[in-house]
Amino acid sequence: MSVCDPEIDAEHKHFIMLVNELNGAIISRLGIEEIKRCMRAIVDDAVAHFAHEERLFKEWCYLNASEHALKHAEAIQYFHNITEGFERNGTDYEWIETGLKVKQAFIGHLLEEDLKYRDYCRENCKC
């Protein structure tokens, strides 16, 4: 799943680790506060990661940078929308379901969107 940039690859690995923590919290039924903490860590990590990717796109003169940045903005808005209503009064089941949605959406972005710039980077950057 390498995208041809060691820093981004490391960020993706860290992200997968956070997702695994969320999975562990859900499977172990560690409680809503731990699930919330894991989800916040994933969203915070994604925001920082997306910003880093977008800076690199400028350096690389990536042709689809605007389109990819729009996907980032949509993803962040989606995560905020699905977690917003549960912050104060979501049930255990709703938090677990929301956590799974967050995980699925981020993994989907990584597999569908990030691998698109990998080919560009391989052809145009010094990998």
mmCIF file with all atom_site columns, C-alpha atoms in Angstrom:
data_model
loop_
_atom_site.group_PDB
_atom_site.id
_atom_site.type_symbol
_atom_site.label_atom_id
_atom_site.label_alt_id
_atom_site.label_comp_id
_atom_site.label_asym_id
_atom_site.label_entity_id
_atom_site.label_seq_id
_atom_site.pdbx_PDB_ins_code
_atom_site.Cartn_x
_atom_site.Cartn_y
_atom_site.Cartn_z
_atom_site.occupancy
_atom_site.B_iso_or_equiv
_atom_site.pdbx_formal_charge
_atom_site.auth_seq_id
_atom_site.auth_comp_id
_atom_site.auth_asym_id
_atom_site.auth_atom_id
_atom_site.pdbx_PDB_model_num
ATOM 1   C CA . MET A 1 1   ? 0.000   0.000  0.000   1.00 0.00 ? 1   MET A CA 1
ATOM 2   C CA . SER A 1 2   ? 2.999   2.285  -0.324  1.00 0.00 ? 2   SER A CA 1
ATOM 3   C CA . VAL A 1 3   ? 2.259   5.620  -1.980  1.00 0.00 ? 3   VAL A CA 1
ATOM 4   C CA . CYS A 1 4   ? 5.912   6.232  -2.801  1.00 0.00 ? 4   CYS A CA 1
ATOM 5   C CA . ASP A 1 5   ? 6.616   8.686  0.029   1.00 0.00 ? 5   ASP A CA 1
ATOM 6   C CA . PRO A 1 6   ? 8.155   7.350  3.269   1.00 0.00 ? 6   PRO A CA 1
ATOM 7   C CA . GLU A 1 7   ? 6.581   10.033 5.471   1.00 0.00 ? 7   GLU A CA 1
ATOM 8   C CA . ILE A 1 8   ? 3.100   9.463  4.077   1.00 0.00 ? 8   ILE A CA 1
ATOM 9   C CA . ASP A 1 9   ? 3.568   5.702  4.297   1.00 0.00 ? 9   ASP A CA 1
ATOM 10  C CA . ALA A 1 10  ? 4.510   6.096  7.970   1.00 0.00 ? 10  ALA A CA 1
ATOM 11  C CA . GLU A 1 11  ? 1.435   8.252  8.560   1.00 0.00 ? 11  GLU A CA 1
ATOM 12  C CA . HIS A 1 12  ? -0.751  5.631  6.917   1.00 0.00 ? 12  HIS A CA 1
ATOM 13  C CA . LYS A 1 13  ? 0.753   2.940  9.169   1.00 0.00 ? 13  LYS A CA 1
ATOM 14  C CA . HIS A 1 14  ? 0.109   5.119  12.215  1.00 0.00 ? 14  HIS A CA 1
ATOM 15  C CA . PHE A 1 15  ? -3.458  5.629  11.046  1.00 0.00 ? 15  PHE A CA 1
ATOM 16  C CA . ILE A 1 16  ? -3.968  1.866  10.713  1.00 0.00 ? 16  ILE A CA 1
ATOM 17  C CA . MET A 1 17  ? -2.631  1.484  14.265  1.00 0.00 ? 17  MET A CA 1
ATOM 18  C CA . LEU A 1 18  ? -5.252  3.989  15.474  1.00 0.00 ? 18  LEU A CA 1
ATOM 19  C CA . VAL A 1 19  ? -7.969  2.102  13.606  1.00 0.00 ? 19  VAL A CA 1
ATOM 20  C CA . ASN A 1 20  ? -6.789  -1.132 15.227  1.00 0.00 ? 20  ASN A CA 1
ATOM 21  C CA . GLU A 1 21  ? -7.040  0.572  18.639  1.00 0.00 ? 21  GLU A CA 1
ATOM 22  C CA . LEU A 1 22  ? -10.611 1.564  17.838  1.00 0.00 ? 22  LEU A CA 1
ATOM 23  C CA . ASN A 1 23  ? -11.387 -2.002 16.768  1.00 0.00 ? 23  ASN A CA 1
ATOM 24  C CA . GLY A 1 24  ? -9.878  -3.283 19.998  1.00 0.00 ? 24  GLY A CA 1
ATOM 25  C CA . ALA A 1 25  ? -11.917 -0.857 22.077  1.00 0.00 ? 25  ALA A CA 1
ATOM 26  C CA . ILE A 1 26  ? -15.108 -1.903 20.316  1.00 0.00 ? 26  ILE A CA 1
ATOM 27  C CA . ILE A 1 27  ? -14.422 -5.635 20.482  1.00 0.00 ? 27  ILE A CA 1
ATOM 28  C CA . SER A 1 28  ? -13.341 -5.454 24.130  1.00 0.00 ? 28  SER A CA 1
ATOM 29  C CA . ARG A 1 29  ? -16.312 -3.253 25.009  1.00 0.00 ? 29  ARG A CA 1
ATOM 30  C CA . LEU A 1 30  ? -14.022 -0.819 26.769  1.00 0.00 ? 30  LEU A CA 1
ATOM 31  C CA . GLY A 1 31  ? -16.740 1.770  27.104  1.00 0.00 ? 31  GLY A CA 1
ATOM 32  C CA . ILE A 1 32  ? -17.961 4.829  25.322  1.00 0.00 ? 32  ILE A CA 1
ATOM 33  C CA . GLU A 1 33  ? -15.274 7.179  26.610  1.00 0.00 ? 33  GLU A CA 1
ATOM 34  C CA . GLU A 1 34  ? -12.528 4.963  25.196  1.00 0.00 ? 34  GLU A CA 1
ATOM 35  C CA . ILE A 1 35  ? -14.351 4.620  21.868  1.00 0.00 ? 35  ILE A CA 1
ATOM 36  C CA . LYS A 1 36  ? -14.776 8.412  21.754  1.00 0.00 ? 36  LYS A CA 1
ATOM 37  C CA . ARG A 1 37  ? -11.087 8.884  22.533  1.00 0.00 ? 37  ARG A CA 1
ATOM 38  C CA . CYS A 1 38  ? -10.092 6.507  19.751  1.00 0.00 ? 38  CYS A CA 1
ATOM 39  C CA . MET A 1 39  ? -12.397 8.195  17.267  1.00 0.00 ? 39  MET A CA 1
ATOM 40  C CA . ARG A 1 40  ? -11.098 11.659 18.172  1.00 0.00 ? 40  ARG A CA 1
ATOM 41  C CA . ALA A 1 41  ? -7.538  10.405 17.725  1.00 0.00 ? 41  ALA A CA 1
ATOM 42  C CA . ILE A 1 42  ? -8.415  9.064  14.271  1.00 0.00 ? 42  ILE A CA 1
ATOM 43  C CA . VAL A 1 43  ? -10.081 12.303 13.180  1.00 0.00 ? 43  VAL A CA 1
ATOM 44  C CA . ASP A 1 44  ? -7.258  14.476 14.574  1.00 0.00 ? 44  ASP A CA 1
ATOM 45  C CA . ASP A 1 45  ? -4.694  12.275 12.877  1.00 0.00 ? 45  ASP A CA 1
ATOM 46  C CA . ALA A 1 46  ? -6.578  12.432 9.586   1.00 0.00 ? 46  ALA A CA 1
ATOM 47  C CA . VAL A 1 47  ? -6.804  16.240 9.676   1.00 0.00 ? 47  VAL A CA 1
ATOM 48  C CA . ALA A 1 48  ? -3.027  16.541 10.193  1.00 0.00 ? 48  ALA A CA 1
ATOM 49  C CA . HIS A 1 49  ? -2.348  13.878 7.569   1.00 0.00 ? 49  HIS A CA 1
ATOM 50  C CA . PHE A 1 50  ? -4.607  15.511 4.994   1.00 0.00 ? 50  PHE A CA 1
ATOM 51  C CA . ALA A 1 51  ? -2.858  18.858 5.502   1.00 0.00 ? 51  ALA A CA 1
ATOM 52  C CA . HIS A 1 52  ? 0.522   17.171 5.030   1.00 0.00 ? 52  HIS A CA 1
ATOM 53  C CA . GLU A 1 53  ? -0.617  15.467 1.842   1.00 0.00 ? 53  GLU A CA 1
ATOM 54  C CA . GLU A 1 54  ? -1.927  18.731 0.454   1.00 0.00 ? 54  GLU A CA 1
ATOM 55  C CA . ARG A 1 55  ? 1.419   20.472 1.109   1.00 0.00 ? 55  ARG A CA 1
ATOM 56  C CA . LEU A 1 56  ? 3.195   17.658 -0.723  1.00 0.00 ? 56  LEU A CA 1
ATOM 57  C CA . PHE A 1 57  ? 0.788   17.882 -3.640  1.00 0.00 ? 57  PHE A CA 1
ATOM 58  C CA . LYS A 1 58  ? 1.877   21.486 -4.148  1.00 0.00 ? 58  LYS A CA 1
ATOM 59  C CA . GLU A 1 59  ? 5.537   20.462 -4.085  1.00 0.00 ? 59  GLU A CA 1
ATOM 60  C CA . TRP A 1 60  ? 4.873   17.655 -6.537  1.00 0.00 ? 60  TRP A CA 1
ATOM 61  C CA . CYS A 1 61  ? 2.672   19.797 -8.809  1.00 0.00 ? 61  CYS A CA 1
ATOM 62  C CA . TYR A 1 62  ? 0.092   17.030 -8.539  1.00 0.00 ? 62  TYR A CA 1
ATOM 63  C CA . LEU A 1 63  ? -2.503  17.638 -11.213 1.00 0.00 ? 63  LEU A CA 1
ATOM 64  C CA . ASN A 1 64  ? -5.446  16.319 -9.180  1.00 0.00 ? 64  ASN A CA 1
ATOM 65  C CA . ALA A 1 65  ? -4.531  18.167 -5.978  1.00 0.00 ? 65  ALA A CA 1
ATOM 66  C CA . SER A 1 66  ? -7.728  20.269 -5.903  1.00 0.00 ? 66  SER A CA 1
ATOM 67  C CA . GLU A 1 67  ? -9.953  17.253 -6.432  1.00 0.00 ? 67  GLU A CA 1
ATOM 68  C CA . HIS A 1 68  ? -8.125  15.298 -3.736  1.00 0.00 ? 68  HIS A CA 1
ATOM 69  C CA . ALA A 1 69  ? -8.290  18.238 -1.306  1.00 0.00 ? 69  ALA A CA 1
ATOM 70  C CA . LEU A 1 70  ? -12.041 18.374 -1.893  1.00 0.00 ? 70  LEU A CA 1
ATOM 71  C CA . LYS A 1 71  ? -12.248 14.683 -0.932  1.00 0.00 ? 71  LYS A CA 1
ATOM 72  C CA . HIS A 1 72  ? -10.340 15.540 2.255   1.00 0.00 ? 72  HIS A CA 1
ATOM 73  C CA . ALA A 1 73  ? -12.765 18.333 3.108   1.00 0.00 ? 73  ALA A CA 1
ATOM 74  C CA . GLU A 1 74  ? -15.752 16.071 2.424   1.00 0.00 ? 74  GLU A CA 1
ATOM 75  C CA . ALA A 1 75  ? -14.285 13.320 4.598   1.00 0.00 ? 75  ALA A CA 1
ATOM 76  C CA . ILE A 1 76  ? -13.633 15.647 7.519   1.00 0.00 ? 76  ILE A CA 1
ATOM 77  C CA . GLN A 1 77  ? -17.142 17.109 7.260   1.00 0.00 ? 77  GLN A CA 1
ATOM 78  C CA . TYR A 1 78  ? -18.615 13.606 7.128   1.00 0.00 ? 78  TYR A CA 1
ATOM 79  C CA . PHE A 1 79  ? -16.778 12.592 10.301  1.00 0.00 ? 79  PHE A CA 1
ATOM 80  C CA . HIS A 1 80  ? -17.832 15.685 12.149  1.00 0.00 ? 80  HIS A CA 1
ATOM 81  C CA . ASN A 1 81  ? -21.438 15.220 11.042  1.00 0.00 ? 81  ASN A CA 1
ATOM 82  C CA . ILE A 1 82  ? -21.703 11.609 12.152  1.00 0.00 ? 82  ILE A CA 1
ATOM 83  C CA . THR A 1 83  ? -20.024 12.161 15.507  1.00 0.00 ? 83  THR A CA 1
ATOM 84  C CA . GLU A 1 84  ? -21.575 15.526 16.364  1.00 0.00 ? 84  GLU A CA 1
ATOM 85  C CA . GLY A 1 85  ? -24.957 14.193 17.420  1.00 0.00 ? 85  GLY A CA 1
ATOM 86  C CA . PHE A 1 86  ? -23.501 11.509 19.641  1.00 0.00 ? 86  PHE A CA 1
ATOM 87  C CA . GLU A 1 87  ? -21.061 13.635 21.640  1.00 0.00 ? 87  GLU A CA 1
ATOM 88  C CA . ARG A 1 88  ? -23.503 14.222 24.474  1.00 0.00 ? 88  ARG A CA 1
ATOM 89  C CA . ASN A 1 89  ? -26.137 11.541 24.354  1.00 0.00 ? 89  ASN A CA 1
ATOM 90  C CA . GLY A 1 90  ? -25.369 8.682  21.985  1.00 0.00 ? 90  GLY A CA 1
ATOM 91  C CA . THR A 1 91  ? -26.058 5.174  23.163  1.00 0.00 ? 91  THR A CA 1
ATOM 92  C CA . ASP A 1 92  ? -23.317 2.556  23.360  1.00 0.00 ? 92  ASP A CA 1
ATOM 93  C CA . TYR A 1 93  ? -24.596 0.885  20.219  1.00 0.00 ? 93  TYR A CA 1
ATOM 94  C CA . GLU A 1 94  ? -24.723 4.192  18.318  1.00 0.00 ? 94  GLU A CA 1
ATOM 95  C CA . TRP A 1 95  ? -21.135 5.003  19.284  1.00 0.00 ? 95  TRP A CA 1
ATOM 96  C CA . ILE A 1 96  ? -19.942 1.586  18.177  1.00 0.00 ? 96  ILE A CA 1
ATOM 97  C CA . GLU A 1 97  ? -21.807 1.921  14.883  1.00 0.00 ? 97  GLU A CA 1
ATOM 98  C CA . THR A 1 98  ? -20.398 5.423  14.387  1.00 0.00 ? 98  THR A CA 1
ATOM 99  C CA . GLY A 1 99  ? -16.887 4.218  15.156  1.00 0.00 ? 99  GLY A CA 1
ATOM 100 C CA . LEU A 1 100 ? -17.221 1.550  12.503  1.00 0.00 ? 100 LEU A CA 1
ATOM 101 C CA . LYS A 1 101 ? -18.455 4.118  9.966   1.00 0.00 ? 101 LYS A CA 1
ATOM 102 C CA . VAL A 1 102 ? -15.477 6.381  10.701  1.00 0.00 ? 102 VAL A CA 1
ATOM 103 C CA . LYS A 1 103 ? -13.082 3.477  10.283  1.00 0.00 ? 103 LYS A CA 1
ATOM 104 C CA . GLN A 1 104 ? -14.672 2.322  7.049   1.00 0.00 ? 104 GLN A CA 1
ATOM 105 C CA . ALA A 1 105 ? -14.688 5.811  5.538   1.00 0.00 ? 105 ALA A CA 1
ATOM 106 C CA . PHE A 1 106 ? -11.031 6.502  6.331   1.00 0.00 ? 106 PHE A CA 1
ATOM 107 C CA . ILE A 1 107 ? -9.844  3.124  5.094   1.00 0.00 ? 107 ILE A CA 1
ATOM 108 C CA . GLY A 1 108 ? -11.915 3.636  1.953   1.00 0.00 ? 108 GLY A CA 1
ATOM 109 C CA . HIS A 1 109 ? -10.251 7.013  1.377   1.00 0.00 ? 109 HIS A CA 1
ATOM 110 C CA . LEU A 1 110 ? -6.816  5.509  1.772   1.00 0.00 ? 110 LEU A CA 1
ATOM 111 C CA . LEU A 1 111 ? -7.508  2.677  -0.641  1.00 0.00 ? 111 LEU A CA 1
ATOM 112 C CA . GLU A 1 112 ? -9.510  4.614  -3.215  1.00 0.00 ? 112 GLU A CA 1
ATOM 113 C CA . GLU A 1 113 ? -8.071  8.123  -3.188  1.00 0.00 ? 113 GLU A CA 1
ATOM 114 C CA . ASP A 1 114 ? -4.514  7.938  -1.887  1.00 0.00 ? 114 ASP A CA 1
ATOM 115 C CA . LEU A 1 115 ? -3.492  5.179  -4.226  1.00 0.00 ? 115 LEU A CA 1
ATOM 116 C CA . LYS A 1 116 ? -4.457  7.444  -7.134  1.00 0.00 ? 116 LYS A CA 1
ATOM 117 C CA . TYR A 1 117 ? -1.578  9.816  -6.425  1.00 0.00 ? 117 TYR A CA 1
ATOM 118 C CA . ARG A 1 118 ? 0.844   6.941  -5.940  1.00 0.00 ? 118 ARG A CA 1
ATOM 119 C CA . ASP A 1 119 ? 1.091   6.378  -9.686  1.00 0.00 ? 119 ASP A CA 1
ATOM 120 C CA . TYR A 1 120 ? 1.588   10.088 -10.324 1.00 0.00 ? 120 TYR A CA 1
ATOM 121 C CA . CYS A 1 121 ? 4.333   10.190 -7.719  1.00 0.00 ? 121 CYS A CA 1
ATOM 122 C CA . ARG A 1 122 ? 6.061   7.129  -9.161  1.00 0.00 ? 122 ARG A CA 1
ATOM 123 C CA . GLU A 1 123 ? 6.154   8.743  -12.593 1.00 0.00 ? 123 GLU A CA 1
ATOM 124 C CA . ASN A 1 124 ? 6.983   12.316 -11.573 1.00 0.00 ? 124 ASN A CA 1
ATOM 125 C CA . CYS A 1 125 ? 8.789   12.248 -8.224  1.00 0.00 ? 125 CYS A CA 1
ATOM 126 C CA . LYS A 1 126 ? 12.064  10.690 -7.216  1.00 0.00 ? 126 LYS A CA 1
ATOM 127 C CA . CYS A 1 127 ? 10.947  7.541  -5.440  1.00 0.00 ? 127 CYS A CA 1
#
